[in-house]
Amino acid sequence: MNCTKSTNVITLHALKLDIDENTVKVNEIDTNEDMGVSKISTDEEYDFFIVKTKRNMQSGKQYRISINYVGLLNNSDIVALYLSTYKVGDETRYAVASQLEHVFSRRVFPSFDEPAMKATFDIIIKHRNTRSALSNMPVIRNETDGDWNTAYFDTSPVMSDYLVAIVVSDFVYKEKLTKSGVKFRVWARPGMIDTVDFSLDLGIKTLEYFEELWNISYPIPKLDMVALPQKMYGAMENWGLITYHEYYMLFNKETDSPLKAQRMARLISHEVAHMWFGNLVTMAWWNQAWLNEGFASHFQYVGIDHVYPEWKTFEVYYQDIVTLRAFSVDASSDSHPTVMPNADWSYEMEQQFDARLYDRGAQIIMMMRSILGDTVLFEGFRNYLNKRSYGNAYTDDLWTDLTETARNSGIDIDMKEVMDPWLLQLGFPVVTITRTDNTTATVEQKIFVLDSEDEIPDAPEDFNYIWYIPLTYTHSGESLATDKPSLAWMNRTLTGSIYLNGASADNWILGNVYQHGYYRVNYDLDNWNKLIEQLATDHEQIPIQNRAALIDDAFNLARSGDVNVVLAFKVADYLRNDGNYAPWKAFISNLKYVRRMLEKTPAYGYLEEFGRDLIKPIYTKYGWNFTASDLEPQNHGNYLLKVEAIQLSCEFNDEDCVREAKSAYSNWMDDMENNKIPFDVRGTAMCTAIKHGGQDEWMFAYRELNNPSDKSLLDNITTALACTQDVWLLEKYLDDYYREFLNTTGVVVQPPTEYDVIDLFAIIKKMRAQSAVGSFVANTFTLTHFDEMKSRDATKAFKTLWDQADGMRMKSQYKLIEDLGRKYNDMPQDEVKAFYKALRNINANIRWMEKNYDSLETWLEEKSEN
């Protein structure tokens, strides 16, 4: 330890460790002087282990503290140092792995468990000869004694202790060398090693690319990636030893789909990006975590786009996964700033690790790319990484380095002034563009709130929900193929104006070109109509990203009350002619809310007919034709659209789709091994066949609940069983899980997987989602059995109770939830917040129906007649 200020107190973190206090010693390193220990105490609130020395330690000197202790090999919550299991036939095998982020190193060794307290680590692991041991660094020496081996690992770089990693297993590996000589290995249990090639290839290529992009060598001689049967999170970016849940690292090219390849690629590229953003330069404190996660979340796509340019990542699916998801969680009082004022307690740290950190952070970086350009911005990131290597950073450090780089490149900008409003307050703006004459338009910004009556908390005084907005725009008199969009800054002003060079009265205006900015755009009605006409006549004149943005903006502006939802449907009406995934995905995602609102109304039949007609050309083009060519990188976008077309067509009861689904399910019933349904439409086929089938189809799937070996199949089956329209089968389904629930003692904590835990609460959720019939049965069941459910698992029970409000849209339903709140007025504080949110949601749904239902029903009926 380096002593920076004279003291006689050392405060460490330690939790669930059996420490032998008699062995605690503190010595000055140069002289080996024993400083003596006068007192040892603990502070359980902060997990502190406090050592008071007899003599003062002096500033500028180094000291060593040595402690003997025993820790637990955890088999309950899959963090710290934990036991992972898997089966080979009837034999259970074991592996040991670590997960130390966020604050779990204190459960493995006494530590300074804070990201800014960096150190080098020398790891020694004693293990049986039949196992191998891995840590952050390569093994430099082995000592064998009978059945045991002691592995000594090289000294690590200076790093935060949450990055320390250990794996002990009987796994095997494949390896290659990168161009710079890094030994790259991928590990899996022996029976799965043939499925690691995709991960090995992608991992090497992204590591090589990021070394080249940042002009900073990866500093460790090796990088291991390990596929674990159980893992708390999808992956962990430990320096030199990345661990994954095996679902995200193993790819069988014979049976796995392009969707899984993309999920894996995103996570692998994300973790490799962390080797620079997070490991080389680390956030100074947890509230600065976007410097780790926002950067890894953005550059995972940059890495994928480099390795697989045929995927057209930023054109096909970046928007859906990043931009639109960030919008969806950042438009209410439930949101929080990307950089929170405080994240001092473990629950606060956990709460911030969500889409507002990952996806909003990634999209803010996309916006910075449009502000500074990749050349200047990436050079600024290189300067940031070089200046702060092996250290820690605050967001202000990033702004300092970017501002300096920009000004050295001739761009006069203060990045802190511009960007702080985007990170230090929640939410984002909507910019309304209103045409005033041929060549000018006014622009106005306000915070976008999905529910107009939602009470957004007060913003920091310096910001007041006003942003510096880099408003990019163009008009139909310009050619985006050759010209860059125009840029106008809204410098924290509520209103402004833009100049439309060369525009005529017939031209439309398009804002937030390519949707690189983190803001929505609304227009005057005349401009909306011009855009709708352009989409109908030649949609390719508008970039793919903006076609998706127009659809998503219109539907969300309808939910906020800024436009009528009929306008949104008019925007989407051109889609029958668009064979691109991104606009369709935006429509399908927004359609879910409209379907919930119309599900039990006379208009729902018209909505189904509209949906069937809209998707028909896409469905007819692709059908259920799945071939090996789907896996070819250039076909991934078409594959994604094919899967969505099948799902939407079957959900809207298209005759051909229902027939194909029933046939696929029937063949699977006849021979499950040889007539497998393609993975990404298996759930759709099973749900459709059971929905349109009878008792035989349902009972066949029900019997397969006893086959737990395939978790993905079990997830499909449990969802499909909820699709039946037979009330007695739904009642039987719930009753069986309820009896199992009653026979369970206490709250069951199950190891997390890529699939939801299947229990009574999950079945209720699935049933609500599948149909109006299922929703009615599930809600009635919840109300009937709530008291018993609450007595056994109050957290899940209350969540299940309030979640039914999402589909409620009548004043009588508002009163029902209100009365339940009065009845259970002693509910925990977190449930009080959820209760009031449920009431807000119902009120918002009521207002949506009052504003939109009549006009939408009329429009859909007219479309049906035409």
XYZ file of N, CA, C and O in Angstrom, residues 320-399:
320
model
N -33.011 -0.275 -33.594
C -33.975 -1.011 -32.782
C -33.392 -1.367 -31.426
O -34.050 -1.241 -30.391
N -32.131 -1.802 -31.408
C -31.534 -2.313 -30.186
C -31.009 -1.190 -29.301
O -30.999 -1.311 -28.071
N -30.602 -0.086 -29.892
C -29.977 0.991 -29.105
C -30.870 2.228 -29.039
O -31.442 2.551 -27.993
N -31.039 2.924 -30.159
C -31.714 4.225 -30.144
C -33.143 4.126 -29.638
O -33.542 4.833 -28.699
N -33.933 3.248 -30.261
C -35.352 3.192 -29.911
C -35.559 2.598 -28.526
O -36.512 2.957 -27.828
N -34.668 1.706 -28.112
C -34.781 1.168 -26.757
C -34.446 2.250 -25.728
O -35.090 2.339 -24.681
N -33.440 3.069 -26.012
C -33.117 4.169 -25.095
C -34.299 5.119 -24.981
O -34.691 5.524 -23.875
N -34.890 5.485 -26.124
C -36.080 6.333 -26.095
C -37.177 5.729 -25.211
O -37.830 6.421 -24.440
N -37.393 4.426 -25.339
C -38.544 3.786 -24.689
C -38.453 3.812 -23.169
O -39.480 3.775 -22.493
N -37.245 3.853 -22.616
C -37.098 3.824 -21.153
C -36.767 5.193 -20.570
O -36.615 5.326 -19.352
N -36.686 6.195 -21.426
C -36.174 7.499 -20.971
C -37.211 8.599 -21.142
O -36.853 9.764 -21.259
N -38.494 8.222 -21.157
C -39.538 9.209 -21.439
C -40.555 9.293 -20.315
O -41.734 9.561 -20.546
N -40.111 9.056 -19.083
C -41.032 9.113 -17.950
C -40.263 9.487 -16.684
O -39.027 9.540 -16.664
N -41.014 9.695 -15.622
C -40.403 10.046 -14.333
C -39.626 8.876 -13.742
O -38.872 9.055 -12.781
N -39.803 7.673 -14.275
C -39.057 6.512 -13.785
C -37.607 6.514 -14.250
O -36.802 5.709 -13.769
N -37.277 7.370 -15.185
C -35.926 7.377 -15.736
C -34.949 8.020 -14.750
O -35.323 8.479 -13.671
N -33.697 8.042 -15.136
C -32.666 8.685 -14.315
C -31.561 9.184 -15.234
O -31.427 8.718 -16.373
N -30.759 10.132 -14.774
C -29.653 10.609 -15.610
C -28.653 9.496 -15.897
O -28.547 8.525 -15.142
N -27.916 9.636 -16.986
C -26.856 8.679 -17.285
C -25.774 8.744 -16.211
O -25.283 7.709 -15.751
N -25.404 9.942 -15.816
C -24.475 10.136 -14.702
C -25.309 10.574 -13.505
O -25.782 11.707 -13.448
N -25.507 9.652 -12.579
C -26.349 9.938 -11.424
C -25.572 10.720 -10.365
O -24.358 10.548 -10.241
N -26.264 11.561 -9.611
C -25.556 12.319 -8.568
C -24.890 11.405 -7.553
O -23.795 11.687 -7.083
N -25.567 10.307 -7.212
C -25.040 9.392 -6.202
C -25.236 7.955 -6.662
O -26.252 7.618 -7.267
N -24.244 7.140 -6.378
C -24.368 5.691 -6.558
C -23.448 5.063 -5.520
O -22.449 4.429 -5.843
N -23.804 5.269 -4.268
C -22.905 4.921 -3.175
C -23.211 3.573 -2.547
O -22.344 2.959 -1.933
N -24.446 3.130 -2.668
C -24.847 1.858 -2.085
C -25.000 0.830 -3.196
O -25.278 1.160 -4.333
N -24.857 -0.439 -2.818
C -24.863 -1.483 -3.841
C -26.157 -1.486 -4.636
O -26.151 -1.687 -5.853
N -27.311 -1.216 -3.972
C -28.571 -1.223 -4.713
C -28.638 -0.052 -5.692
O -29.230 -0.159 -6.768
N -28.003 1.084 -5.333
C -27.957 2.217 -6.262
C -27.072 1.893 -7.462
O -27.382 2.288 -8.595
N -25.976 1.196 -7.204
C -25.100 0.792 -8.310
C -25.848 -0.131 -9.262
O -25.784 0.029 -10.484
N -26.566 -1.102 -8.703
C -27.303 -2.056 -9.533
C -28.374 -1.350 -10.345
O -28.582 -1.647 -11.519
N -29.086 -0.405 -9.738
C -30.202 0.261 -10.400
C -29.778 1.024 -11.648
O -30.551 1.134 -12.601
N -28.570 1.563 -11.628
C -28.176 2.391 -12.775
C -27.697 1.572 -13.960
O -27.590 2.088 -15.070
N -27.419 0.282 -13.764
C -26.935 -0.537 -14.864
C -28.119 -1.030 -15.695
O -28.527 -2.185 -15.623
N -28.681 -0.124 -16.490
C -29.847 -0.439 -17.303
C -29.701 0.248 -18.652
O -28.631 0.778 -18.989
N -30.774 0.245 -19.435
C -30.700 0.803 -20.789
C -30.368 2.287 -20.791
O -29.833 2.804 -21.776
N -30.647 2.971 -19.690
C -30.326 4.406 -19.637
C -28.826 4.616 -19.554
O -28.325 5.680 -19.893
N -28.121 3.608 -19.072
C -26.658 3.669 -19.007
C -26.051 3.128 -20.300
O -25.239 3.789 -20.941
N -26.465 1.937 -20.692
C -25.873 1.273 -21.851
C -26.327 1.920 -23.160
O -25.505 2.383 -23.960
N -27.639 1.933 -23.397
C -28.144 2.340 -24.703
C -28.156 3.853 -24.877
O -27.812 4.361 -25.940
N -28.578 4.582 -23.843
C -28.515 6.041 -23.958
C -27.063 6.478 -24.075
O -26.734 7.378 -24.867
N -26.174 5.851 -23.290
C -24.759 6.186 -23.419
C -24.241 5.943 -24.817
O -23.504 6.758 -25.390
N -24.625 4.798 -25.399
C -24.184 4.477 -26.764
C -24.722 5.484 -27.766
O -24.006 5.912 -28.688
N -25.985 5.875 -27.622
C -26.574 6.813 -28.581
C -25.985 8.208 -28.429
O -25.856 8.942 -29.415
N -25.612 8.592 -27.227
C -24.961 9.897 -27.044
C -23.615 9.914 -27.767
O -23.213 10.941 -28.341
N -22.909 8.783 -27.752
C -21.661 8.704 -28.514
C -21.950 8.803 -30.008
O -21.212 9.469 -30.748
N -23.037 8.178 -30.474
C -23.420 8.322 -31.879
C -23.665 9.782 -32.216
O -23.250 10.274 -33.283
N -24.309 10.508 -31.315
C -24.563 11.929 -31.566
C -23.250 12.708 -31.592
O -23.085 13.624 -32.415
N -22.311 12.357 -30.708
C -21.010 13.038 -30.737
C -20.279 12.777 -32.044
O -19.542 13.641 -32.541
N -20.471 11.597 -32.628
C -19.858 11.315 -33.935
C -20.394 12.278 -34.990
O -19.662 12.723 -35.878
N -21.689 12.602 -34.911
C -22.260 13.536 -35.887
C -21.834 14.969 -35.613
O -21.804 15.800 -36.521
N -21.479 15.275 -34.360
C -21.059 16.638 -34.016
C -19.619 16.899 -34.453
O -19.326 17.909 -35.115
N -18.714 16.009 -34.078
C -17.288 16.237 -34.334
C -16.776 15.507 -35.562
O -15.714 15.865 -36.091
N -17.496 14.484 -36.013
C -16.978 13.639 -37.089
C -16.070 12.562 -36.512
O -15.401 12.769 -35.493
N -16.028 11.419 -37.164
C -15.260 10.291 -36.622
C -13.766 10.602 -36.504
O -13.123 10.187 -35.541
N -13.214 11.316 -37.454
C -11.773 11.569 -37.431
C -11.368 12.312 -36.167
O -10.447 11.907 -35.438
N -12.062 13.405 -35.867
C -11.726 14.215 -34.696
C -12.138 13.499 -33.412
O -11.363 13.441 -32.448
N -13.350 12.928 -33.388
C -13.829 12.291 -32.159
C -12.955 11.110 -31.774
O -12.564 10.969 -30.607
N -12.633 10.261 -32.732
C -11.834 9.083 -32.406
C -10.422 9.474 -31.980
O -9.818 8.819 -31.125
N -9.892 10.552 -32.552
C -8.594 11.036 -32.095
C -8.700 11.534 -30.655
O -7.795 11.325 -29.845
N -9.831 12.162 -30.337
C -10.061 12.577 -28.964
C -10.132 11.393 -28.017
O -9.596 11.437 -26.897
N -10.770 10.307 -28.447
C -10.820 9.103 -27.612
C -9.422 8.511 -27.431
O -9.081 8.013 -26.351
N -8.603 8.550 -28.486
C -7.221 8.051 -28.357
C -6.457 8.876 -27.325
O -5.711 8.330 -26.495
N -6.621 10.191 -27.387
C -5.945 11.049 -26.406
C -6.417 10.742 -24.992
O -5.620 10.711 -24.044
N -7.703 10.545 -24.845
C -8.284 10.189 -23.537
C -7.687 8.884 -23.030
O -7.255 8.790 -21.865
N -7.628 7.864 -23.875
C -7.089 6.567 -23.458
C -5.606 6.659 -23.133
O -5.138 6.061 -22.150
N -4.859 7.383 -23.929
C -3.416 7.492 -23.675
C -3.120 8.275 -22.399
O -2.261 7.884 -21.602
N -3.815 9.374 -22.203
C -3.560 10.200 -21.023
C -3.914 9.474 -19.728
O -3.278 9.658 -18.693
N -4.933 8.630 -19.785
C -5.499 8.079 -18.553
C -5.247 6.574 -18.408
O -5.849 5.925 -17.575
N -4.354 6.043 -19.237
C -4.064 4.603 -19.193
C -3.674 4.158 -17.789
O -2.896 4.838 -17.105
N -4.216 3.032 -17.370
C -3.970 2.419 -16.065
C -4.450 3.295 -14.913
O -4.086 3.075 -13.764
N -5.296 4.277 -15.244
C -5.842 5.155 -14.216
C -7.353 5.169 -14.271
O -7.995 4.274 -14.833
N -7.913 6.193 -13.680
C -9.362 6.340 -13.605
C -9.771 7.673 -14.193
O -8.950 8.576 -14.350
N -11.043 7.785 -14.518
C -11.507 9.011 -15.165
C -12.905 9.368 -14.683
O -13.722 8.494 -14.353
N -13.157 10.661 -14.655
C -14.496 11.215 -14.521
C -14.954 11.691 -15.893
O -14.141 11.904 -16.806
N -16.248 11.900 -16.028
C -16.774 12.383 -17.300
C -16.130 13.705 -17.693
O -15.850 13.944 -18.880
N -15.857 14.565 -16.727
C -15.220 15.850 -17.047
C -13.841 15.654 -17.675
O -13.386 16.497 -18.469
N -13.140 14.578 -17.311
C -11.841 14.297 -17.940
C -12.026 14.024 -19.430
O -11.221 14.471 -20.256
N -13.078 13.283 -19.760
C -13.366 13.020 -21.171
C -13.642 14.321 -21.905
O -13.119 14.551 -23.010
N -14.477 15.186 -21.310
C -14.801 16.459 -21.980
C -13.544 17.313 -22.175
O -13.387 17.964 -23.216
